Coordinates of C-alpha atoms in Angstrom, one line a residue:
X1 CA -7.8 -20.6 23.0
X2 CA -4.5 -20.8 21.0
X3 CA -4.3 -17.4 18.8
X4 CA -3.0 -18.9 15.3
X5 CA -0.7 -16.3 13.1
X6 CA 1.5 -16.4 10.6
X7 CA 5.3 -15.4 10.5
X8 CA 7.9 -14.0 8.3
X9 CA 11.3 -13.1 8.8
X10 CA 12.0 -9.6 7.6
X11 CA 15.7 -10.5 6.0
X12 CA 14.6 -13.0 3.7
X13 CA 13.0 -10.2 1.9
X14 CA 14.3 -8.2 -1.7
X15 CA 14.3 -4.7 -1.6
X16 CA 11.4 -2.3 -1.8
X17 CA 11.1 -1.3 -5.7
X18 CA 9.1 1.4 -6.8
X19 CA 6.6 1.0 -9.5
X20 CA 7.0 3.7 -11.5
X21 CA 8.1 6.9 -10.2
X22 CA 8.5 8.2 -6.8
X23 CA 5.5 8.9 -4.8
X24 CA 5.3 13.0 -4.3
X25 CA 6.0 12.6 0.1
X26 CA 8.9 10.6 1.7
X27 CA 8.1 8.4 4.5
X28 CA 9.6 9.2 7.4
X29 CA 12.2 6.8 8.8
X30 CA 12.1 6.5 13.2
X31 CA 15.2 8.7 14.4
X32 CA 18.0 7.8 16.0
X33 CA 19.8 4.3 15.7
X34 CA 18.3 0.5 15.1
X35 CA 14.8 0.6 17.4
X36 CA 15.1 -2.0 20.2
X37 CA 12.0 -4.1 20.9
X38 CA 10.4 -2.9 23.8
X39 CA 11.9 1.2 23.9
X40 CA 9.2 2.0 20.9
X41 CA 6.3 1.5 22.3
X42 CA 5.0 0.4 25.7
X43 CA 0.9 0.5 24.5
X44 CA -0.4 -1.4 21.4
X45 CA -0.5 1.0 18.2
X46 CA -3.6 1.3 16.6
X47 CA -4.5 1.9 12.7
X48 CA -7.4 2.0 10.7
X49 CA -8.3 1.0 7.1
X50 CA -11.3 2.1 5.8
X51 CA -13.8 -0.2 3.0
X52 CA -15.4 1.1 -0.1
X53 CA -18.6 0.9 -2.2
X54 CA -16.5 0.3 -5.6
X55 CA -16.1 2.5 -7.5
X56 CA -17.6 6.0 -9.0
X57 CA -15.4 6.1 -12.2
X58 CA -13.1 3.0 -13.2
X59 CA -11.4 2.3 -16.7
X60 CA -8.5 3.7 -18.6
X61 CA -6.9 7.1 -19.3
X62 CA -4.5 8.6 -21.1
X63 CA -1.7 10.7 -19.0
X64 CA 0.4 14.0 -20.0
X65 CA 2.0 12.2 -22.8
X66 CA -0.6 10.1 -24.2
X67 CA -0.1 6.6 -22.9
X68 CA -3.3 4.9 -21.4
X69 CA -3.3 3.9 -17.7
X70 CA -5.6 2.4 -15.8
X71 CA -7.5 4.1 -12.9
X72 CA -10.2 4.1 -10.2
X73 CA -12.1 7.1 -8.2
X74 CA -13.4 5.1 -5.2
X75 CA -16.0 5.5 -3.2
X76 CA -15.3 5.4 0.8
X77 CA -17.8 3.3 2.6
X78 CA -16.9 4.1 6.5
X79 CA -19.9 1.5 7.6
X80 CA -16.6 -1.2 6.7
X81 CA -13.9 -0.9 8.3
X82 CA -10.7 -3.0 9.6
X83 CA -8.3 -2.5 12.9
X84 CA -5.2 -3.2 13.4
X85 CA -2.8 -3.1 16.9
X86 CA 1.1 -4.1 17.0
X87 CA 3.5 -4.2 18.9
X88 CA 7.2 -4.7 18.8
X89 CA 8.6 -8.4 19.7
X90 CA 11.8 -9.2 20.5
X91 CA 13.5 -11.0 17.4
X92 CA 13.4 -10.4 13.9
X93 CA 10.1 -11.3 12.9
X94 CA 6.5 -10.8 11.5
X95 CA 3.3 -12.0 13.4
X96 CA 0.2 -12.1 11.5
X97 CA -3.3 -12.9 13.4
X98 CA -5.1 -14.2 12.0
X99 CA -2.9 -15.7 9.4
X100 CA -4.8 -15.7 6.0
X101 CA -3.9 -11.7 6.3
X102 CA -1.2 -12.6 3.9
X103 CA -1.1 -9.1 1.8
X104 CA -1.1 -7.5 4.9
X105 CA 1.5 -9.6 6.1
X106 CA 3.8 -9.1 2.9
X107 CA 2.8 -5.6 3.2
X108 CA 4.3 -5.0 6.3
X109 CA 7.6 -7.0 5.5
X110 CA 8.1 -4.3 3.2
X111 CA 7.8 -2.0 5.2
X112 CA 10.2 -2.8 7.1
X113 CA 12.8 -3.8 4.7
X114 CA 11.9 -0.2 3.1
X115 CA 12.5 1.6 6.5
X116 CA 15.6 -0.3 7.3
X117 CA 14.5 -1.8 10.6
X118 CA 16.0 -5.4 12.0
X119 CA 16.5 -5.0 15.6
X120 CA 13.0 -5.6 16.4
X121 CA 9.7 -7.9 15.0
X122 CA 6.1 -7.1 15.0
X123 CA 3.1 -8.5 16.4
X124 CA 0.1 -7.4 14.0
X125 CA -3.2 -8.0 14.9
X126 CA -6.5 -7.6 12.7
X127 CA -9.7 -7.3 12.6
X128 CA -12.3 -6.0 10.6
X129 CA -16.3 -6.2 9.8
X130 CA -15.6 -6.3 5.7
X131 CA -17.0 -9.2 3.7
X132 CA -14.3 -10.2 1.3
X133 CA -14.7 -11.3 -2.9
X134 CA -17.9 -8.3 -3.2
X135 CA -16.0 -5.3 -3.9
X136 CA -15.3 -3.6 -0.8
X137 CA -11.9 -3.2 -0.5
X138 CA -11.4 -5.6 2.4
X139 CA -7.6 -6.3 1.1
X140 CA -6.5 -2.9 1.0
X141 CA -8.3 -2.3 4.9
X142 CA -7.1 -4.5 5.9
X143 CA -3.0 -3.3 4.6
X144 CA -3.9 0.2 5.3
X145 CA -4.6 -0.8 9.0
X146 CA -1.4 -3.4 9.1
X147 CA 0.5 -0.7 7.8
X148 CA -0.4 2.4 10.0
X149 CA 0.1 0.3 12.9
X150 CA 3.2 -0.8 12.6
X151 CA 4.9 2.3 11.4
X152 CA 3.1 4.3 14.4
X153 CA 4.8 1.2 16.5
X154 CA 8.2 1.9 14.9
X155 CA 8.0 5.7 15.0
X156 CA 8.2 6.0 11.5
X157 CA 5.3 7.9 9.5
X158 CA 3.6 7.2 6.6
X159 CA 1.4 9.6 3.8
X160 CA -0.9 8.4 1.8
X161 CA 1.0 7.8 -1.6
X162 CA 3.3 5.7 0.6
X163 CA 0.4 3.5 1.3
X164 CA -0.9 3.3 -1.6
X165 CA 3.0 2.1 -3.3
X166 CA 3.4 -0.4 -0.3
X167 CA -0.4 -1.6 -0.8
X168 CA 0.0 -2.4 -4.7
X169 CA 3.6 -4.0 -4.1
X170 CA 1.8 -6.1 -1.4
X171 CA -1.2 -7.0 -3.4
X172 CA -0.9 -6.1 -6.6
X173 CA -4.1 -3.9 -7.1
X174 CA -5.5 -1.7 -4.5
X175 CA -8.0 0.9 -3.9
X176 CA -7.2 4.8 -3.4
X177 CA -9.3 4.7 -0.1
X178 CA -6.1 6.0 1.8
X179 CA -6.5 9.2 0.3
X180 CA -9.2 11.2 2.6
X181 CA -8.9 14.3 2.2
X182 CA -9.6 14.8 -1.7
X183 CA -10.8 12.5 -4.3
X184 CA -8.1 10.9 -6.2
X185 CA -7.7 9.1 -9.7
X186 CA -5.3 6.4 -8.4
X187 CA -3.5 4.0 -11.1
X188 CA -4.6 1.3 -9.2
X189 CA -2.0 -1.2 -10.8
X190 CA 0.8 0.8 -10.4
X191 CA 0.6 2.3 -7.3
X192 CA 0.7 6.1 -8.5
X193 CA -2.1 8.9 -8.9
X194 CA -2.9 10.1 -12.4
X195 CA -5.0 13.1 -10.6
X196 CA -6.0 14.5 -7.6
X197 CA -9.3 16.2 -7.5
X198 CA -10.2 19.6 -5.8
X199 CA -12.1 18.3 -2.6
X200 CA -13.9 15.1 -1.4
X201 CA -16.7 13.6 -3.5
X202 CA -19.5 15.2 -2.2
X203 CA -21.9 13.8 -0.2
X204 CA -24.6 11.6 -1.1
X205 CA -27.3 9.1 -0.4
X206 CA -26.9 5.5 -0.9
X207 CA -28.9 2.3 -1.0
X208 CA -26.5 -0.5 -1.3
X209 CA -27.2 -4.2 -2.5
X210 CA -25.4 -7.0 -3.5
X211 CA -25.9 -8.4 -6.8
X212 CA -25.0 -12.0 -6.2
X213 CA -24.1 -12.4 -2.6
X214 CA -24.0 -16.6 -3.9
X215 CA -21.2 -15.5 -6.3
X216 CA -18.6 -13.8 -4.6
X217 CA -15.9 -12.4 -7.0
X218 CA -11.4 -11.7 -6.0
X219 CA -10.4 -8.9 -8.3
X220 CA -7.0 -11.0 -9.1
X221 CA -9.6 -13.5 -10.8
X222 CA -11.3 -11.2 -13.0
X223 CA -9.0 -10.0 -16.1
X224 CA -8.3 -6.2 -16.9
X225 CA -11.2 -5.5 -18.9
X226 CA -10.2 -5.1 -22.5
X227 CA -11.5 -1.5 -23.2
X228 CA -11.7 -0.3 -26.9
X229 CA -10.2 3.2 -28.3
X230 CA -14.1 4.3 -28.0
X231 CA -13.8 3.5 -23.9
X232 CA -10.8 5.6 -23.6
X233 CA -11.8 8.3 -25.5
X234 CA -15.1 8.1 -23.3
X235 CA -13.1 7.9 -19.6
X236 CA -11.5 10.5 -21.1
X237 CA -14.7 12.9 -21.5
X238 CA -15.7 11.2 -17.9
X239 CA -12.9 12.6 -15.6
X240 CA -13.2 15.8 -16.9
X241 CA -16.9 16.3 -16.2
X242 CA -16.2 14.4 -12.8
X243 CA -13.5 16.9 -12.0
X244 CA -16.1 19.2 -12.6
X245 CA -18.5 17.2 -10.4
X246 CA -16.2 17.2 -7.4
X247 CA -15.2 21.4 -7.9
X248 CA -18.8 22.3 -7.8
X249 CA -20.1 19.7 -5.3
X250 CA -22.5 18.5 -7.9
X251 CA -24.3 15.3 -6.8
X252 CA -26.0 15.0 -9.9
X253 CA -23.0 15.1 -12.3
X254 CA -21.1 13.0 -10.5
X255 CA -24.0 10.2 -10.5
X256 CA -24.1 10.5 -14.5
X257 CA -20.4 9.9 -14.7
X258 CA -20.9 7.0 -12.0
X259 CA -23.7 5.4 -13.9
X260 CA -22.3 5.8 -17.4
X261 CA -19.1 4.1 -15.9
X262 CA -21.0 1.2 -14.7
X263 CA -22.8 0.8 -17.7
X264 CA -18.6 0.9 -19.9
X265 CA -17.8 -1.8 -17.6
X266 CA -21.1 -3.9 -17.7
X267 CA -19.6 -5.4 -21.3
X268 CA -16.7 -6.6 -19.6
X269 CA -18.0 -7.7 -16.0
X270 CA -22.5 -8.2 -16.5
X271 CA -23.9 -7.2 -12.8
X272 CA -27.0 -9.6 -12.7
X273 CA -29.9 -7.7 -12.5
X274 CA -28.5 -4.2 -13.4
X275 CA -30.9 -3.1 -16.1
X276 CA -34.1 -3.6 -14.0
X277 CA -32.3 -2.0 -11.1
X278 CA -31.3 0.7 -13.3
X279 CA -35.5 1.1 -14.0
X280 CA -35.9 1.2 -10.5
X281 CA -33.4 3.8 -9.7
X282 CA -34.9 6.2 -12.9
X283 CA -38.2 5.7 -12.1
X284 CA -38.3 7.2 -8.4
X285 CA -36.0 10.2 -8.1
X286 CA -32.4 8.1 -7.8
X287 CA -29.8 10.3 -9.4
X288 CA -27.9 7.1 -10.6
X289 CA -26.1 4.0 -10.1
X290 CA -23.2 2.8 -9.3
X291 CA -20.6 -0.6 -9.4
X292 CA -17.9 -2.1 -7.6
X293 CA -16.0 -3.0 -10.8
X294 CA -14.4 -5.6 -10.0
X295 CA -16.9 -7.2 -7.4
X296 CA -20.4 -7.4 -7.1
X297 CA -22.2 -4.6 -5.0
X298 CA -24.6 -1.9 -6.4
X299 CA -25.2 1.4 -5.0
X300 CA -28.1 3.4 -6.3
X301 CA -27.3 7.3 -5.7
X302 CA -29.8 9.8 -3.8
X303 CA -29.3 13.4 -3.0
X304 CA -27.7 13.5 0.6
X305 CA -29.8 13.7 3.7
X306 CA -33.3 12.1 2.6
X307 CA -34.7 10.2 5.3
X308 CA -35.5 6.5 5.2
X309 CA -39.4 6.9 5.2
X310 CA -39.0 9.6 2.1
X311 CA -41.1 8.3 -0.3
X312 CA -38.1 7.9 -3.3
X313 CA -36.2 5.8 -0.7
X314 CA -39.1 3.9 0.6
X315 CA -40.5 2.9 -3.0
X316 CA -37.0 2.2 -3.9
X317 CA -36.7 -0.4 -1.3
X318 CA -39.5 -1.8 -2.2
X319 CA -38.7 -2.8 -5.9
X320 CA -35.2 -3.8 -4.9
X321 CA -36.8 -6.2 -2.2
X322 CA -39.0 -7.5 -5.2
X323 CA -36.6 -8.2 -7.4
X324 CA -35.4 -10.4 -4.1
X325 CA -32.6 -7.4 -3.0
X326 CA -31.6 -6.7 0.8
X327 CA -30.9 -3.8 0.9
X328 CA -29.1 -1.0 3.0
X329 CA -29.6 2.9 2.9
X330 CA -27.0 5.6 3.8
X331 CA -28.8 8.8 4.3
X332 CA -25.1 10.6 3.9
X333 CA -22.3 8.9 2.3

């Protein structure tokens, strides 16, 4: 069967423009003169992108001089994931498969306009297990992996705050799931981070639904919520006691600032069903809730390392299946 992909040649391209300000690492340009297709790489290079569960915090915050920006802490979700092989081609351009991967595509382009290269094309391959329009992050996998790929096919190397520029040039919007080793507040639109937090979100149980799995939702679709001087002041009040959260490893504080963004956010994008699910989760031991955003899953948040058969998680299953739910548990997130 005939593969189908999508090409673009990388000349045609303007020049990469940063957002804002300088991302804090450089990337790494491959040494030596213009690469020659087929002297890079002999085995297909691999990268990874991981999904997420939306978000734990999302809304907008003022910086260091008082301006509001907006923001996102996300939550990783590494049962989603997308891959991604290339290799160099002989010519000067971009192979996407399958084609639809157009962010991906664009977001590769740049990269190599950024790094300079045009002796040498790319073959990209992806793949990934990520439904798309529910608030997973399958766009920015899905460039995460594109990218990773191709610069590991090239030689060069990227860091995370390279990613996350390239991603939001390529897309627009994009998550912070690049970032792995601490929690970041990424400004999501502008492809810079507002904070980085002291360690990883700690670890937690989750039982994961979909809210309207009929009713799929593209976060270019769905408007910047209009918050109020009251939000502000009140996402303002949230990252502090989430830096807090993340600092002392506190499950429970970080669900309160989850829930409490969910519930902000529920006047500008209504998750069907939240209040009763929100009953559920108080009801039976769930610390709290939390929302993609901009999409439409639900996670309700349990201390780490319960077992499925533990009464809290079983009872909560139960009334989420009721309420005509399916859905999924995480004993350690």
């Amino acid at each position: 069967m005939l593969e189908r992909r999508a090409a673009v040649g990388v000349g045609c391209l303007p020049p990469f423009d940063p957002m804002v300000r300088e991302s804090p690492c450089r990337l790494i340009p491959p040494q030596g003169s213009q690469l020659r297709a087929g002297q890079v790489a002999r085995d297909r290079a691999v990268g990874y992108g991981m999904g997420h569960h939306g978000e734990i915090l999302q809304g907008a915050f003022r910086d260091g001089e008082g301006q509001m920006r907006r923001g996102l802490v996300t939550l990783p979700f590494p049962v989603f994931n997308s891959v991604a092989w290339a290799v160099p081609t002989e010519g000067r351009s971009i192979e996407i498969d399958p084609p639809e991967k157009t962010k991906a595509l664009r977001a590769v382009a740049l990269l190599l306009n950024r790094i300079g290269e045009r002796s040498s094309g790319l073959s990209v391959r992806i793949r990934s297990n990520i439904p798309i329009g529910y608030g997973l992050g399958s766009s920015t996998a899905d460039i995460v992996a594109a990218l990773t790929s191709a610069a590991s096919a090239l030689g060069a190397s990227l860091c995370p705050a390279d990613l996350l520029k390239l991603a939001v040039s390529a897309e627009q919007a994009s998550d912070g799931t690049m970032f792995t080793s601490r929690a970041v507040l990424a400004a999501h639109r502008e492809g810079v981070l507002l904070e980085e937090f002291a360690r990883p979100l700690p670890p937690m149980g989750l039982i994961s639904i979909n809210s309207s799995p009929d009713n799929p939702l593209l976060t270019l679709d769905f408007p910047p919520a209009p918050y109020e001087t009251t939000d502000v002041d009140h996402f303002d009040d949230l990252r502090r006691t989430l830096r807090q959260a993340v600092a002392e490893g506190d499950q429970a504080l970080l669900a309160k600032v989850a829930t409490e963004s969910a519930l902000i956010n529920q006047r500008y994008l209504p998750q069907p069903g939240l209040p009763d699910i929100l009953d559920i989760a108080r009801a039976n031991g769930a610390l709290g809730i939390q929302v993609a955003h901009s999409g439409r899953m639900l996670g309700l948040i349990l201390p780490a390392n319960l077992d499925r058969f533990d009464r809290p998680v079983s009872t909560i299953m139960g009334g989420l299946q009721e309420l005509g739910a399916v859905p999924m548990f995480i004993s350690r997130l």
